[in-house]
Tab-separated table of C-alpha atoms in Angstrom:
chain	number	residue	atom	x	y	z
A	24	UNK	CA	111.658	97.710	109.448
A	25	UNK	CA	114.573	95.892	110.823
A	26	UNK	CA	116.583	93.351	108.912
A	27	UNK	CA	117.910	91.269	111.770
A	28	UNK	CA	118.452	87.552	111.435
A	29	UNK	CA	117.761	86.877	115.013
A	30	UNK	CA	115.306	88.912	117.124
A	31	UNK	CA	115.291	88.944	120.889
A	32	UNK	CA	111.783	88.052	121.932
A	33	UNK	CA	109.934	88.332	125.329
A	34	UNK	CA	108.820	84.836	126.165
A	35	UNK	CA	107.631	85.508	129.719
A	36	UNK	CA	106.856	88.224	132.204
A	37	UNK	CA	106.374	88.463	135.829
A	38	UNK	CA	105.842	91.134	138.503
A	39	UNK	CA	105.624	91.713	142.286
A	40	UNK	CA	104.267	94.703	144.466
A	41	UNK	CA	104.457	94.649	148.183
A	42	UNK	CA	101.165	94.282	150.167
A	43	UNK	CA	101.568	97.257	152.302
A	44	UNK	CA	99.669	100.346	150.879
A	45	UNK	CA	100.290	104.204	151.383
A	46	UNK	CA	97.115	105.789	150.528
A	47	UNK	CA	96.376	109.473	149.902
A	48	UNK	CA	94.486	109.333	153.242
A	49	UNK	CA	97.637	108.170	154.931
A	50	UNK	CA	99.511	111.069	153.438
A	51	UNK	CA	97.000	113.638	154.618
A	52	UNK	CA	97.725	112.736	158.111
A	53	UNK	CA	101.442	113.272	157.836
A	54	UNK	CA	101.968	116.137	155.446
A	55	UNK	CA	100.230	119.207	154.071
A	56	UNK	CA	98.289	117.625	151.262
A	57	UNK	CA	94.710	116.252	150.499
A	58	UNK	CA	93.540	113.556	148.376
A	59	UNK	CA	91.985	115.753	145.985
A	60	UNK	CA	95.050	117.637	145.218
A	61	UNK	CA	97.083	114.414	144.860
A	62	UNK	CA	94.571	113.031	142.318
A	63	UNK	CA	94.326	116.135	140.420
A	64	UNK	CA	98.063	116.663	140.185
A	65	UNK	CA	99.188	112.973	139.714
A	66	UNK	CA	96.424	110.583	139.118
A	67	UNK	CA	97.628	108.517	142.138
A	68	UNK	CA	95.490	107.065	144.775
A	69	UNK	CA	97.793	104.756	146.555
A	70	UNK	CA	101.426	103.254	146.338
A	71	UNK	CA	102.820	99.910	147.532
A	72	UNK	CA	105.646	100.145	150.198
A	73	UNK	CA	108.142	97.234	151.021
A	74	UNK	CA	108.732	96.369	154.497
A	75	UNK	CA	111.741	98.029	156.188
A	76	UNK	CA	113.638	94.887	156.681
A	77	UNK	CA	113.369	93.808	152.967
A	78	UNK	CA	115.493	95.230	149.951
A	79	UNK	CA	115.025	95.567	146.195
A	80	UNK	CA	116.516	92.262	145.752
A	81	UNK	CA	113.687	90.603	147.518
A	82	UNK	CA	111.103	92.235	145.310
A	83	UNK	CA	113.263	91.343	142.112
A	84	UNK	CA	113.393	87.567	143.428
A	85	UNK	CA	109.769	87.516	143.945
A	86	UNK	CA	109.068	88.980	140.261
A	87	UNK	CA	111.427	86.251	138.711
A	88	UNK	CA	109.725	83.510	140.743
A	89	UNK	CA	106.449	84.772	139.593
A	90	UNK	CA	107.634	84.728	135.970
A	91	UNK	CA	108.993	81.237	136.358
A	92	UNK	CA	105.857	79.760	137.824
A	93	UNK	CA	103.537	81.531	135.230
A	94	UNK	CA	105.409	80.452	132.149
A	95	UNK	CA	107.077	77.165	133.423
A	96	UNK	CA	110.707	78.460	133.071
A	97	UNK	CA	113.646	76.938	134.844
A	98	UNK	CA	115.718	79.655	136.648
A	99	UNK	CA	118.677	77.435	136.288
A	100	UNK	CA	118.566	78.150	132.517
A	101	UNK	CA	119.233	81.935	133.019
A	102	UNK	CA	122.434	82.702	131.324
A	103	UNK	CA	122.597	86.465	132.083
A	104	UNK	CA	120.637	88.746	134.478
A	105	UNK	CA	120.481	92.325	134.122
A	106	UNK	CA	118.863	94.349	136.992
A	107	UNK	CA	117.767	97.964	136.338
A	108	UNK	CA	117.529	99.770	139.665
A	109	UNK	CA	118.570	103.006	141.351
A	110	UNK	CA	118.062	101.755	144.830
A	111	UNK	CA	120.393	98.643	145.026
A	112	UNK	CA	120.559	96.865	148.327
A	113	UNK	CA	123.958	98.218	148.824
A	114	UNK	CA	126.847	99.960	147.036
A	115	UNK	CA	128.623	96.635	146.590
A	116	UNK	CA	128.083	93.840	145.573
A	117	UNK	CA	125.496	94.422	142.781
A	118	UNK	CA	121.978	93.583	143.327
A	119	UNK	CA	122.089	91.196	140.499
A	120	UNK	CA	124.813	89.356	142.293
A	121	UNK	CA	122.578	89.272	145.479
A	122	UNK	CA	119.537	88.036	143.482
A	123	UNK	CA	121.723	84.940	142.002
A	124	UNK	CA	122.391	84.129	145.712
A	125	UNK	CA	118.792	84.249	146.773
A	126	UNK	CA	117.761	82.306	143.698
A	127	UNK	CA	120.462	79.553	144.234
A	128	UNK	CA	121.801	80.069	140.560
A	129	UNK	CA	125.724	80.124	140.491
A	130	UNK	CA	126.955	80.971	137.050
A	131	UNK	CA	125.023	83.650	135.107
A	132	UNK	CA	126.739	86.933	134.031
A	133	UNK	CA	124.763	89.277	136.247
A	134	UNK	CA	125.099	93.033	136.801
A	135	UNK	CA	123.053	96.187	137.566
A	136	UNK	CA	122.052	99.066	135.282
A	137	UNK	CA	121.445	102.540	136.730
A	138	UNK	CA	119.798	104.855	134.357
A	139	UNK	CA	117.003	106.058	136.852
A	140	UNK	CA	113.442	105.726	135.472
A	141	UNK	CA	114.981	104.890	131.865
A	142	UNK	CA	116.683	101.898	133.544
A	143	UNK	CA	114.465	99.306	132.196
A	144	UNK	CA	114.545	100.449	128.655
A	145	UNK	CA	118.503	100.602	128.749
A	146	UNK	CA	118.619	97.030	130.256
A	147	UNK	CA	116.188	95.705	127.753
A	148	UNK	CA	118.188	96.923	124.757
A	149	UNK	CA	121.386	95.317	126.371
A	150	UNK	CA	119.605	92.125	126.769
A	151	UNK	CA	118.434	92.148	123.181
A	152	UNK	CA	122.023	92.797	122.104
A	153	UNK	CA	123.157	89.625	123.960
A	154	UNK	CA	120.348	87.570	122.289
A	155	UNK	CA	121.025	89.061	118.822
A	156	UNK	CA	124.839	88.381	119.154
A	157	UNK	CA	123.860	84.682	119.484
A	158	UNK	CA	126.095	84.466	122.529
A	159	UNK	CA	123.157	84.124	124.914
A	160	UNK	CA	119.831	82.277	124.592
A	161	UNK	CA	118.184	82.954	127.978
A	162	UNK	CA	118.459	86.411	129.383
A	163	UNK	CA	116.296	87.856	132.143
A	164	UNK	CA	115.876	91.680	132.671
A	165	UNK	CA	114.411	93.131	135.975
A	166	UNK	CA	113.401	96.633	136.763
A	167	UNK	CA	113.147	96.847	140.447
A	168	UNK	CA	113.279	99.696	143.019
A	169	UNK	CA	112.510	100.264	146.598
A	170	UNK	CA	112.298	104.151	146.184
A	171	UNK	CA	110.242	104.626	149.409
A	172	UNK	CA	113.556	104.217	151.337
A	173	UNK	CA	114.723	107.621	149.850
A	174	UNK	CA	111.275	109.560	150.259
A	175	UNK	CA	110.888	112.186	152.763
A	176	UNK	CA	107.515	111.823	154.051
A	177	UNK	CA	107.166	115.351	155.022
A	178	UNK	CA	107.969	116.555	151.353
A	179	UNK	CA	104.656	116.684	149.523
A	180	UNK	CA	106.386	117.370	146.041
A	181	UNK	CA	107.814	113.641	146.229
A	182	UNK	CA	105.937	111.746	148.996
A	183	UNK	CA	102.749	111.615	146.767
A	184	UNK	CA	104.548	110.096	143.805
A	185	UNK	CA	106.730	107.043	144.644
A	186	UNK	CA	105.940	103.368	145.465
A	187	UNK	CA	108.031	100.229	145.478
A	188	UNK	CA	107.786	97.173	143.080
A	189	UNK	CA	109.612	94.888	140.585
A	190	UNK	CA	108.848	93.704	137.077
A	191	UNK	CA	110.796	90.770	135.142
A	192	UNK	CA	110.903	89.770	131.537
A	193	UNK	CA	112.669	86.640	129.945
A	194	UNK	CA	114.212	86.917	126.584
A	195	UNK	CA	114.975	84.224	124.033
A	196	UNK	CA	115.985	84.185	120.298
A	197	UNK	CA	113.315	84.203	117.694
A	198	UNK	CA	113.069	84.518	113.827
A	199	UNK	CA	109.924	86.500	114.248
A	200	UNK	CA	110.008	90.317	115.162
A	201	UNK	CA	110.605	90.713	118.906
A	202	UNK	CA	112.621	93.674	120.166
A	203	UNK	CA	112.635	95.790	116.883
A	204	UNK	CA	114.441	98.972	117.775
A	205	UNK	CA	115.550	101.217	120.777
A	206	UNK	CA	116.418	104.824	120.927
A	207	UNK	CA	118.149	105.812	124.107
A	208	UNK	CA	119.696	109.027	125.256
A	209	UNK	CA	121.354	110.787	128.073
A	210	UNK	CA	122.704	114.287	128.618
A	211	UNK	CA	123.729	114.834	132.252
A	212	UNK	CA	122.208	118.343	132.132
A	213	UNK	CA	119.404	117.441	134.738
A	214	UNK	CA	121.336	116.497	137.746
A	215	UNK	CA	120.084	119.518	139.806
A	216	UNK	CA	116.436	118.907	138.856
A	217	UNK	CA	116.107	115.170	140.035
A	218	UNK	CA	118.588	113.399	142.331
A	219	UNK	CA	119.449	111.513	145.477
A	220	UNK	CA	122.634	113.399	146.420
A	221	UNK	CA	123.857	111.649	149.567
A	222	UNK	CA	125.473	108.193	149.689
A	223	UNK	CA	127.815	108.185	146.782
A	224	UNK	CA	131.558	108.933	146.559
A	225	UNK	CA	130.981	112.636	146.241
A	226	UNK	CA	128.934	112.907	149.380
A	227	UNK	CA	129.649	109.616	151.320
A	228	UNK	CA	127.828	108.895	154.613
A	229	UNK	CA	131.079	109.400	156.376
A	230	UNK	CA	131.150	113.193	155.638
A	231	UNK	CA	128.991	115.831	157.350
A	232	UNK	CA	128.321	118.040	154.282
A	233	UNK	CA	124.986	119.507	153.763
A	234	UNK	CA	124.201	117.385	151.030
A	235	UNK	CA	124.993	114.347	153.147
A	236	UNK	CA	122.416	115.448	155.601
A	237	UNK	CA	119.772	115.172	152.742
A	238	UNK	CA	119.621	111.532	151.825
A	239	UNK	CA	116.099	111.900	150.230
A	240	UNK	CA	114.991	112.124	146.549
A	241	UNK	CA	114.676	115.789	145.467
A	242	UNK	CA	112.781	117.030	142.364
A	243	UNK	CA	112.118	120.242	140.578
A	244	UNK	CA	108.590	119.139	139.309
A	245	UNK	CA	108.069	121.894	136.692
A	246	UNK	CA	111.288	121.036	135.020
A	247	UNK	CA	111.090	117.510	135.175
A	248	UNK	CA	107.358	117.569	133.828
A	249	UNK	CA	108.399	119.682	130.852
A	250	UNK	CA	111.570	117.899	129.850
A	251	UNK	CA	109.504	114.412	130.462
A	252	UNK	CA	106.877	115.293	128.029
A	253	UNK	CA	109.246	116.721	125.370
A	254	UNK	CA	111.787	114.228	125.587
A	255	UNK	CA	109.521	111.127	125.474
A	256	UNK	CA	107.335	112.460	122.729
A	257	UNK	CA	110.358	113.179	120.592
A	258	UNK	CA	111.947	109.752	121.187
A	259	UNK	CA	108.537	108.213	120.300
A	260	UNK	CA	108.314	110.066	117.107
A	261	UNK	CA	111.985	109.450	116.102
A	262	UNK	CA	111.967	105.729	116.656
A	263	UNK	CA	108.638	105.393	114.586
A	264	UNK	CA	110.308	107.628	111.837
A	265	UNK	CA	113.439	105.460	111.700
A	266	UNK	CA	111.311	102.368	111.261
A	267	UNK	CA	108.954	103.891	108.612
A	268	UNK	CA	105.877	103.674	110.981
A	269	UNK	CA	103.190	106.058	112.208
A	270	UNK	CA	101.362	106.157	115.395
A	271	UNK	CA	98.380	104.421	113.855
A	272	UNK	CA	100.346	101.049	113.598
A	273	UNK	CA	101.058	101.109	117.411
A	274	UNK	CA	98.680	98.855	119.236
A	275	UNK	CA	99.677	100.146	122.736
A	276	UNK	CA	101.738	103.014	124.103
A	277	UNK	CA	103.287	101.983	127.448
A	278	UNK	CA	104.983	105.016	128.842
A	279	UNK	CA	106.955	105.307	132.189
A	280	UNK	CA	104.352	105.743	135.120
A	281	UNK	CA	105.770	109.060	136.546
A	282	UNK	CA	102.471	111.188	136.682
A	283	UNK	CA	99.090	110.678	134.769
A	284	UNK	CA	99.315	114.152	133.421
A	285	UNK	CA	102.701	113.479	131.973
A	286	UNK	CA	101.262	110.251	130.414
A	287	UNK	CA	98.261	112.125	128.962
A	288	UNK	CA	100.452	114.903	127.506
A	289	UNK	CA	102.729	112.396	125.744
A	290	UNK	CA	99.762	110.512	124.362
A	291	UNK	CA	98.249	113.851	123.175
A	292	UNK	CA	101.652	115.063	121.590
A	293	UNK	CA	101.796	111.594	119.643
A	294	UNK	CA	98.011	111.508	118.600
A	295	UNK	CA	97.380	108.207	120.112
A	296	UNK	CA	93.850	107.457	121.494
A	297	UNK	CA	93.602	107.176	125.239
A	298	UNK	CA	92.481	103.622	125.212
A	299	UNK	CA	95.733	102.686	123.509
A	300	UNK	CA	97.824	104.101	126.242
A	301	UNK	CA	98.263	101.569	129.153
A	302	UNK	CA	98.627	102.975	132.761
A	303	UNK	CA	98.794	101.650	136.240
A	304	UNK	CA	100.012	104.691	138.167
A	305	UNK	CA	96.605	104.908	140.043
A	306	UNK	CA	97.368	102.082	142.379
A	307	UNK	CA	101.089	101.815	142.323
A	308	UNK	CA	102.628	105.251	141.754
A	309	UNK	CA	106.076	105.822	140.262
A	310	UNK	CA	108.110	102.664	140.892
A	311	UNK	CA	110.981	103.988	138.973
A	312	UNK	CA	112.621	101.331	136.787
A	313	UNK	CA	109.753	98.869	137.503
A	314	UNK	CA	107.109	100.907	136.012
A	315	UNK	CA	107.117	99.634	132.368
A	316	UNK	CA	107.452	96.012	133.026
A	317	UNK	CA	104.767	96.285	135.796
A	318	UNK	CA	102.353	98.040	133.540
A	319	UNK	CA	102.939	95.366	130.907
A	320	UNK	CA	102.389	92.632	133.516
A	321	UNK	CA	99.261	94.136	134.813
A	322	UNK	CA	97.832	94.377	131.313
A	323	UNK	CA	99.155	91.261	129.784
A	324	UNK	CA	95.846	89.619	129.310
A	325	UNK	CA	94.877	92.625	127.112
A	326	UNK	CA	97.870	92.675	125.005
A	327	UNK	CA	97.616	90.098	122.258
A	328	UNK	CA	100.368	88.162	120.401
A	329	UNK	CA	101.553	90.085	117.274
A	330	UNK	CA	100.675	93.476	119.016
A	331	UNK	CA	103.089	96.423	118.339
A	332	UNK	CA	104.212	98.086	121.565
A	333	UNK	CA	105.877	101.399	122.033
A	334	UNK	CA	107.589	101.837	125.406
A	335	UNK	CA	109.089	105.150	126.469
A	336	UNK	CA	110.681	106.625	129.481
A	337	UNK	CA	112.322	109.412	131.115
A	338	UNK	CA	114.493	109.663	134.146
A	339	UNK	CA	117.127	111.634	136.273
A	340	UNK	CA	120.243	112.745	134.578
A	341	UNK	CA	118.456	113.298	132.334
A	342	UNK	CA	118.004	109.944	130.561
A	343	UNK	CA	115.380	108.982	128.211
A	344	UNK	CA	114.286	106.877	125.229
A	345	UNK	CA	111.936	104.746	123.473
A	346	UNK	CA	111.636	101.006	122.353
A	347	UNK	CA	109.586	99.227	119.649
A	348	UNK	CA	108.692	95.630	120.159
A	349	UNK	CA	106.230	92.944	119.014
A	350	UNK	CA	104.642	91.015	121.647
A	351	UNK	CA	105.008	87.293	121.047
A	352	UNK	CA	103.307	85.791	124.099
A	353	UNK	CA	100.074	83.999	123.398
């Protein structure tokens, strides 16, 4: 186990999902799909969709306010704010910067992290490092994405999967185990299999290239499925091994909510019982960087102080990884 002198511990959690629902019945009316097909292939019944006049920052602000109200936190105490998102409000300034303005906090170190669906784990490890260095004592991590803005409603390979949402955690120093370890990876070999091509410096909106004409998320489902199961399973096994733990010591596996079949396959690879694998994909879909904090938030009454949590994610790029943490909220 780790020999850290100071641990970064999660002391509060919050979440937000929009009220608007996009059900399987809705998708049946606008694309060539059925409720039966969607449930069988993904395990999703509905997903939440943010209003068109709102942005990723609005959901993040709501999640932070929910956290602050639920755990009596003062947002003016935030010293650093790290926002994991692939769908920033705009290319510049950062969404974290915009959130500071909307919250009325004027001095935090605030920035965005883009590691696609792995973003929350990347940001969580960054935040833990800030705490462990003893340079910061109150760090907030948000995973938030308005991915619906990039979904082609006629594309049944993607329109069934994605929804909007935000989850936030507050980290503070602790002498007890908190964030124990993280194993995070990236290889750049999967760019063609999962991407949003338009809008960046390579294919800016000012050009008329064929890629600029397709601003939607695109995915090769078979490739992503195979890589996600393999990568998340290996990351989980590796992080357990390097901490001299076996899967029986894990109280809950909390995987990225990409597809229920992927979640089930990773659990089977690890040999963890289904009741120890937490999921909320049925009603939220894939909310990109928000899936893991939202899943924890949804199940916070089930998770007990002292529980060992194994988090794992896989995203575009490819990026992937796993994190081990001890839950310290009563």
